[in-house]
XYZ file of C-alpha atoms in Angstrom:
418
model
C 14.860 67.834 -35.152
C 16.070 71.005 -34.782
C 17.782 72.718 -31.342
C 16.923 76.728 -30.491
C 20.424 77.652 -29.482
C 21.048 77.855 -25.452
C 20.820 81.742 -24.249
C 23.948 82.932 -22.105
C 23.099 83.107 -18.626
C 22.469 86.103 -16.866
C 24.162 88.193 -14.643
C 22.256 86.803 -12.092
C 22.693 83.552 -12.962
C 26.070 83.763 -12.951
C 26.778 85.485 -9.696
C 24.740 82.490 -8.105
C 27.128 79.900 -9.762
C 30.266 81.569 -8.845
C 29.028 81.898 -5.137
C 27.892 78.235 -5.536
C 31.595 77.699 -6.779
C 32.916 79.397 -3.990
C 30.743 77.260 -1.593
C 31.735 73.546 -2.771
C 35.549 75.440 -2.570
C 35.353 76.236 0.820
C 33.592 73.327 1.998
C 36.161 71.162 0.175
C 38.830 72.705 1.740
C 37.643 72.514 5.464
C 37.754 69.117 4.425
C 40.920 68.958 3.096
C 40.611 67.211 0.178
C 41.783 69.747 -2.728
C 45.254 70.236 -3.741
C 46.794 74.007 -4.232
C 49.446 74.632 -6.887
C 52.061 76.015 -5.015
C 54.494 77.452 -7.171
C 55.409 76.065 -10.781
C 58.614 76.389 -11.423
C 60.763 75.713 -15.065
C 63.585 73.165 -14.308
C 66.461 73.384 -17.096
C 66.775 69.033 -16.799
C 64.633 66.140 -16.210
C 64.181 64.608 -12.604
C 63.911 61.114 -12.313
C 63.536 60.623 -8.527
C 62.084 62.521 -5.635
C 61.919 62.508 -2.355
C 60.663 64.953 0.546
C 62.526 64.966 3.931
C 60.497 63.491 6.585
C 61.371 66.515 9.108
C 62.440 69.929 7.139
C 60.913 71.088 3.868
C 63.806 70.124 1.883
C 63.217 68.122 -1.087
C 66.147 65.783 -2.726
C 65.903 65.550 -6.384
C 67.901 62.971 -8.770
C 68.268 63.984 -12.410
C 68.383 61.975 -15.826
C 72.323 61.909 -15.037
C 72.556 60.947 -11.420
C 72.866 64.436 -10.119
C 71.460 64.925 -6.828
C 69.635 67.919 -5.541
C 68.688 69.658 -2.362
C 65.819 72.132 -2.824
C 63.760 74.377 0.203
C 60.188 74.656 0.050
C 60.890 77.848 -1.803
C 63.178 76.263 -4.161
C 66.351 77.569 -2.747
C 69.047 75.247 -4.012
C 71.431 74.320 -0.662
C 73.839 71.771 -2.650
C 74.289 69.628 -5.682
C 76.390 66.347 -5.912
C 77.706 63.880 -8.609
C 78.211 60.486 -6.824
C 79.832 59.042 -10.308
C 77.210 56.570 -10.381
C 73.612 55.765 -11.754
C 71.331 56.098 -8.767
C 68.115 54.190 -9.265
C 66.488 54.713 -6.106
C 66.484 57.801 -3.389
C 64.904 57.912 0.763
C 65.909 59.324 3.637
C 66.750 58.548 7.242
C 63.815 58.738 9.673
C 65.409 61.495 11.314
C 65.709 63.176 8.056
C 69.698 63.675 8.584
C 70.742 61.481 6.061
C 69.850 60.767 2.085
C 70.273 57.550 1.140
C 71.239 56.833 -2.536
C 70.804 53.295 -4.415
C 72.783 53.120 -7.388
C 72.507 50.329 -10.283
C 75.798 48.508 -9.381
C 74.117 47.550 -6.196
C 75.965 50.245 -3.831
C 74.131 51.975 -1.563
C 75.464 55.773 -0.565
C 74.854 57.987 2.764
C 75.130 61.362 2.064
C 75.034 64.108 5.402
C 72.128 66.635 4.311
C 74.059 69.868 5.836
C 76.768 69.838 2.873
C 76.407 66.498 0.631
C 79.337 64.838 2.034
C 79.402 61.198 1.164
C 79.191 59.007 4.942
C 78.724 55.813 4.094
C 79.309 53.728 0.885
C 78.007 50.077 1.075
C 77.950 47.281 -1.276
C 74.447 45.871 -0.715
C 73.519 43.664 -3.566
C 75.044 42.992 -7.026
C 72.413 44.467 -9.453
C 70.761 47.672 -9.049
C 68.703 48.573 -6.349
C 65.189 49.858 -7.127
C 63.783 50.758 -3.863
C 64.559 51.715 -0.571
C 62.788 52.024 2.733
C 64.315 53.283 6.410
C 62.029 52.835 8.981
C 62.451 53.630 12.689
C 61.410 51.734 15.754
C 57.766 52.996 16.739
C 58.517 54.492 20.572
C 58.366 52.664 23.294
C 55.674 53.112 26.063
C 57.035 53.436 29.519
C 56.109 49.501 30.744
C 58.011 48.636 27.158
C 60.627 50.291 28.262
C 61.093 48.565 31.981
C 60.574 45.024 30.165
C 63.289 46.090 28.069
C 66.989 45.297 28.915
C 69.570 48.518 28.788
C 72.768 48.310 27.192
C 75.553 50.062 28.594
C 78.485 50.235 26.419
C 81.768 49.929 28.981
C 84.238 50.636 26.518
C 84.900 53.962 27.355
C 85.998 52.204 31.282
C 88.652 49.686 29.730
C 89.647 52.171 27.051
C 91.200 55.755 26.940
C 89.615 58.355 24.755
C 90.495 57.189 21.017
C 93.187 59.677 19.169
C 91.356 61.515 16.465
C 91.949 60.367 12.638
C 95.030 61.472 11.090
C 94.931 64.405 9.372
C 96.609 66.010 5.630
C 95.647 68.297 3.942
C 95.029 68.074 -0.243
C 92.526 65.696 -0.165
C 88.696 65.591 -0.425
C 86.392 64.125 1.765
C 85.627 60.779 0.568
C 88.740 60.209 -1.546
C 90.657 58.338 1.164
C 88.522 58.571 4.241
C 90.809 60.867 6.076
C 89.463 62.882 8.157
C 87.974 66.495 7.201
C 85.552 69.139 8.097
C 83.018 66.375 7.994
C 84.339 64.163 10.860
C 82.030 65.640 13.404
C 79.516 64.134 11.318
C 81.011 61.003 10.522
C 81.145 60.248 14.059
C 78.169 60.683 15.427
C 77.208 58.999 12.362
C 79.188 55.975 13.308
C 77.397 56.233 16.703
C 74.519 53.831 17.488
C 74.556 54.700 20.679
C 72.344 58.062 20.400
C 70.271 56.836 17.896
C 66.928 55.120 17.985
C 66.705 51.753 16.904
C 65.855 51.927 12.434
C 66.200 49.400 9.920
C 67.538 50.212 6.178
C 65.220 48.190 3.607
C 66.730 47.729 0.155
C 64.690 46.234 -2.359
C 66.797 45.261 -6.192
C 65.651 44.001 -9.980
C 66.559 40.735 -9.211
C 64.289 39.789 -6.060
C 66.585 39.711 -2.797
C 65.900 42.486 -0.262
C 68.515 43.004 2.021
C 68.120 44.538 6.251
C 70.820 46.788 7.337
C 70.676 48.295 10.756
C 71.263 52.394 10.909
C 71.762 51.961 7.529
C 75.406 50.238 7.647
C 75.226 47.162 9.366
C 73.899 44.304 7.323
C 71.322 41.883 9.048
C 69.539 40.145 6.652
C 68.976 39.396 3.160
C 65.974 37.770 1.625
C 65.130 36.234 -1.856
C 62.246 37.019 -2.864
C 62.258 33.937 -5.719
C 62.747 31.155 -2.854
C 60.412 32.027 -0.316
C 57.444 29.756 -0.442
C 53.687 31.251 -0.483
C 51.089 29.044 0.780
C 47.360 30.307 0.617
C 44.533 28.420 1.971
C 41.452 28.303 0.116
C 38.239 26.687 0.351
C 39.922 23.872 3.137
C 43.094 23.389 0.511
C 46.332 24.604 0.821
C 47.561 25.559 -2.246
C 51.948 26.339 -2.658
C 52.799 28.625 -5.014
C 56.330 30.605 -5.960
C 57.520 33.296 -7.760
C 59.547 33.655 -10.730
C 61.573 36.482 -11.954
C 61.133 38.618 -9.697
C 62.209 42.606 -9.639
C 61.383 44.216 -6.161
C 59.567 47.688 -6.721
C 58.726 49.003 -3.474
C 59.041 47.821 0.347
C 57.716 48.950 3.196
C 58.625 47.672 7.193
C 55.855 48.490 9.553
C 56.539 50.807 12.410
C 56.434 48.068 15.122
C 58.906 46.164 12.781
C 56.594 43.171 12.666
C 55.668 43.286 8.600
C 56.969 43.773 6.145
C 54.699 44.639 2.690
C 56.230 44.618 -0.636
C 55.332 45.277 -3.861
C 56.849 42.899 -6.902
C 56.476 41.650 -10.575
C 57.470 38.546 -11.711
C 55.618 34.748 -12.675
C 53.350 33.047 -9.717
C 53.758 29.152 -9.987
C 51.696 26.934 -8.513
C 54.223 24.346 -7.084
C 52.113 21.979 -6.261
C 50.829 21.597 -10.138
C 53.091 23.338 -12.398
C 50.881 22.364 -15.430
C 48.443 25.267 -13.650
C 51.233 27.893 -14.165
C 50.184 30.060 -17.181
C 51.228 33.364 -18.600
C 47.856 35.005 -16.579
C 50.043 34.409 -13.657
C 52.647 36.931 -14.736
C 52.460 40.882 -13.392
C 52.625 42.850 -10.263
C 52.291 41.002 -6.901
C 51.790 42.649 -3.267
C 53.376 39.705 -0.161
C 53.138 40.218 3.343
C 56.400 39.048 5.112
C 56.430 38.331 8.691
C 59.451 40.460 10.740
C 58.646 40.191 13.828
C 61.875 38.461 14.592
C 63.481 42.228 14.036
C 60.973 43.445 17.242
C 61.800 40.344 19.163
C 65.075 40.683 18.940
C 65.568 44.372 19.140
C 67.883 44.575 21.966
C 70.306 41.722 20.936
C 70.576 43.439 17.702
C 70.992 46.926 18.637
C 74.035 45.861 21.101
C 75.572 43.880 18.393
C 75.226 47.324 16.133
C 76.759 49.085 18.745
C 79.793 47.074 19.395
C 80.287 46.746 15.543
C 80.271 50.484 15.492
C 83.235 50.798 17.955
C 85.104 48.273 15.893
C 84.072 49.848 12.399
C 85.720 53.397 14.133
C 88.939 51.102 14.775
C 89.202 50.005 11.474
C 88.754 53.573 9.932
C 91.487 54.996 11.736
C 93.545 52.124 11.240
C 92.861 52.287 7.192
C 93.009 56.063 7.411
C 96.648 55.884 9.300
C 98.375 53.896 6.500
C 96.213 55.665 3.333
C 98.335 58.748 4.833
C 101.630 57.066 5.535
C 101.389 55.658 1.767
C 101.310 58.721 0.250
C 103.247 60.869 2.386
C 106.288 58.553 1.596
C 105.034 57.856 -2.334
C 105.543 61.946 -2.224
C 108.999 61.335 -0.645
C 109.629 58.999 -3.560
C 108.497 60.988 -6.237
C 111.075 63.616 -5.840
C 113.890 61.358 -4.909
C 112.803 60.082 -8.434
C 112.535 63.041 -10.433
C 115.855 64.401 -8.687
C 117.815 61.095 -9.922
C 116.482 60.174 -13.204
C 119.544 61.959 -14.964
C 121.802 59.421 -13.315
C 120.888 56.511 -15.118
C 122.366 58.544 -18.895
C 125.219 59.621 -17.298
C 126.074 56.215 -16.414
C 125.186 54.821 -19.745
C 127.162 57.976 -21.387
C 130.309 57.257 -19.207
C 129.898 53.539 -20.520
C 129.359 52.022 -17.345
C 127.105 49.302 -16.387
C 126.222 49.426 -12.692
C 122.966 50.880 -11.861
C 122.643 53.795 -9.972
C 121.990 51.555 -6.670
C 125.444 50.214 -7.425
C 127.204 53.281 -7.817
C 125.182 55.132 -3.849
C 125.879 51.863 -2.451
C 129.530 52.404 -3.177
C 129.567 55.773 -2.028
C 127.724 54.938 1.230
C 130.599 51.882 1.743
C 133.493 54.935 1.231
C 134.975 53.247 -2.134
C 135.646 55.092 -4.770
C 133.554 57.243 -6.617
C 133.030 57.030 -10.640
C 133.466 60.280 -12.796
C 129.624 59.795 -13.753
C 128.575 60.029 -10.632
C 130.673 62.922 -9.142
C 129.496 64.665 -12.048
C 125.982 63.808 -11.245
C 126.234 65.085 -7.440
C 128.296 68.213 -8.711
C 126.921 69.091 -11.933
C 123.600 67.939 -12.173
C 121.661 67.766 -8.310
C 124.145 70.051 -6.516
C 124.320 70.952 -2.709
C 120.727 72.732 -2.295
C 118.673 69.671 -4.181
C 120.864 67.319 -2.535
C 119.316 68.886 0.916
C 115.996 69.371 -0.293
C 115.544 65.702 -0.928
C 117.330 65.351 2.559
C 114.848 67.417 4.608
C 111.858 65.239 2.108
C 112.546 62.313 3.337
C 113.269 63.238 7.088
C 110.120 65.073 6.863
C 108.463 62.073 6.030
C 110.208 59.784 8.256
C 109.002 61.919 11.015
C 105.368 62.325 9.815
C 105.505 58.374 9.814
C 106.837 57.762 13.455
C 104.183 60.340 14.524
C 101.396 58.363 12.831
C 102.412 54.651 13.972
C 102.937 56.129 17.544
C 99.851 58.221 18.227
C 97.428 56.942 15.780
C 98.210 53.225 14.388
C 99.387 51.808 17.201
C 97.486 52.876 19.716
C 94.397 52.077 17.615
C 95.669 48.188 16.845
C 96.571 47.880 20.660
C 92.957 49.367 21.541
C 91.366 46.919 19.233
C 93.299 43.969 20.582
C 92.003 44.441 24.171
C 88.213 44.930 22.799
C 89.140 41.252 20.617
């Protein structure tokens, strides 16, 4: 059978459709349902993970080699990182003031959004991490909030103001954990006081999902392959468990009382394993009761608190001897490289004492071999004989100042608070 070809439409006919057009437009977006290409822009590597910031329009981007990005809504580029590890998963904080990172050696790393600087660097599971959720505490109405007990943290009544971390200069932030341009940030950071009360979900291949409070203070940790599901159907309870499982995304309620999660792995019926087939393998959504974080809100955020004070102590503590280490290693390493011709002369002069031997005599007033009177004469000589002199006193004195203002201050501090 044959078709007559269709005529084109007319001009008329077309101007209807295209105000038609322009109709279901409109009405579709006083609606709200369409999506609107923003921009498209070219991107000279492949992204892997994104994620927007809950309060700015900043977007954090990870790329095919663990690069992380911070991008404005207009694709201004504010900083780029390499933590040196594989991140598999990316969030942020509710407050949208921290990014955190999951990498695949089960670390998980709190970056500060203004500049990149690392915060944080946890070891939260031992395989990689594949998801992460931080969710904050829903706010409380005003009869919540008589119910609820305050905390009020008295150190700052027993205790005078801590000294501030130790300072040197030549090294990066992160690299020792001495203090920088970033301690502002560390320490409000560090301080659960001012924050509202959030929960750090992280979610790995291997099943467990672990609960850190702000982020840094572990909770909780749950495997996912020995909790027990029980479903009750038609008047029989039926047990069931999964196998294998690899978290892939978790979510905690606002009110902290659920927790929904999304997983793949084997169901088996427990109660008849002859049941268990391969149908029974793929993707699996649980419900997991939390309430026990709501109900015990308070307890937990004065514990956080009190570990927060103690995890300062320790970081001054840690940061106090990384910088007495290596401003006496630097000592060390020129008294080293100033001596190590003394050993040849010795040999050369066909002596066997060491060169301990030989200052030990000279401190003692014996006499001095022609190796090394040579050596102090010859070789070193009166200015790198005071050089290494004014080293080591320098360091000496950087030292005392350390123990006395920061170290032991700090260890006295933290025995009162034991």
């Amino acid at each position: 059978k044959k078709t007559s070809p269709k005529k084109p439409p007319t001009k008329q006919q077309a101007a209807m459709a295209e105000e038609q057009m322009e109709e279901a437009s409109s009405s579709a977006a006083a609606s709200g349902t369409p999506f609107q290409l923003q921009f498209d822009k070219p991107i000279p590597f492949q992204i892997k993970l994104a994620e927007w910031n809950p309060e700015k329009d900043l977007l954090a981007m990870v790329t095919d080699d663990s690069k992380v990005l911070l991008h404005r809504f207009n694709w201004q580029r504010l900083w780029t990182i390499s933590p040196g590890k594989c991140i598999t998963s990316i969030c942020w904080s509710p407050d949208g003031k921290i990014v955190a990172l999951g990498t695949e050696d089960g670390f998980v790393l709190l970056h500060d959004v203004e500049n990149g600087k690392m915060l944080r660097s946890i070891k939260s599971h031992d395989v990689a991490i594949i998801c992460l959720n931080w969710a904050e505490d829903e706010p409380l109405s005003r009869t919540d909030k008589e119910d609820l007990l305050s905390y009020e943290d008295r150190t700052t009544r027993f205790f005078p103001p801590a000294p501030v971390m130790p300072r040197i200069g030549g090294l990066n932030s992160g690299d020792t954990g001495l203090a920088d341009e970033n301690e502002e940030a560390i320490q409000a950071f560090s301080s659960a006081s001012c924050q509202r009360f959030n929960i750090l979900c992280t979610g790995d291949k291997d099943g467990c999902i672990c609960f850190s409070i702000f982020g840094i203070f572990p909770i909780g940790k749950i495997n996912i392959n020995k909790v027990p599901i029980h479903v009750q159907s038609s008047g029989k309870r039926t047990s069931y468990r999964l196998q294998d499982v690899s978290i892939s995304k978790v979510s905690l309620s606002r009110n902290l009382h659920q927790l929904v999660l999304l997983c793949s792995g084997k169901l088996i019926n427990t109660d008849n394993l002859s049941l268990s087939n391969d149908l029974s393998v793929g993707v699996h959504c649980l419900h997991l009761d939390t309430s026990i974080f709501s109900n015990r809100k308070n307890e937990l955020h004065q514990v956080s608190q009190q570990a927060s004070s103690i995890q300062d102590l320790v970081e001054v503590v840690r940061a106090s001897i990384s910088m007495m280490s290596k401003q006496w290693s630097n000592a060390m390493n020129l008294f080293h490289e100033k001596f190590s011709a003394l050993p040849s002369l010795l040999t050369a002069h066909g002596m066997e004492s060491s060169s301990e031997d030989e200052f030990m005599s000279l401190l003692f007033g014996t006499h001095t071999s022609p190796a090394l009177h040579q050596f102090l004469v010859s070789s070193l000589g009166e200015a790198g004989l005071k050089r290494i002199a004014k080293t080591i006193e320098s360091a000496g004195r950087e030292l005392r100042i350390v123990v006395s203002e920061h170290l032991q201050s700090k260890l006295f501090h933290s025995d009162l608070q034991n």
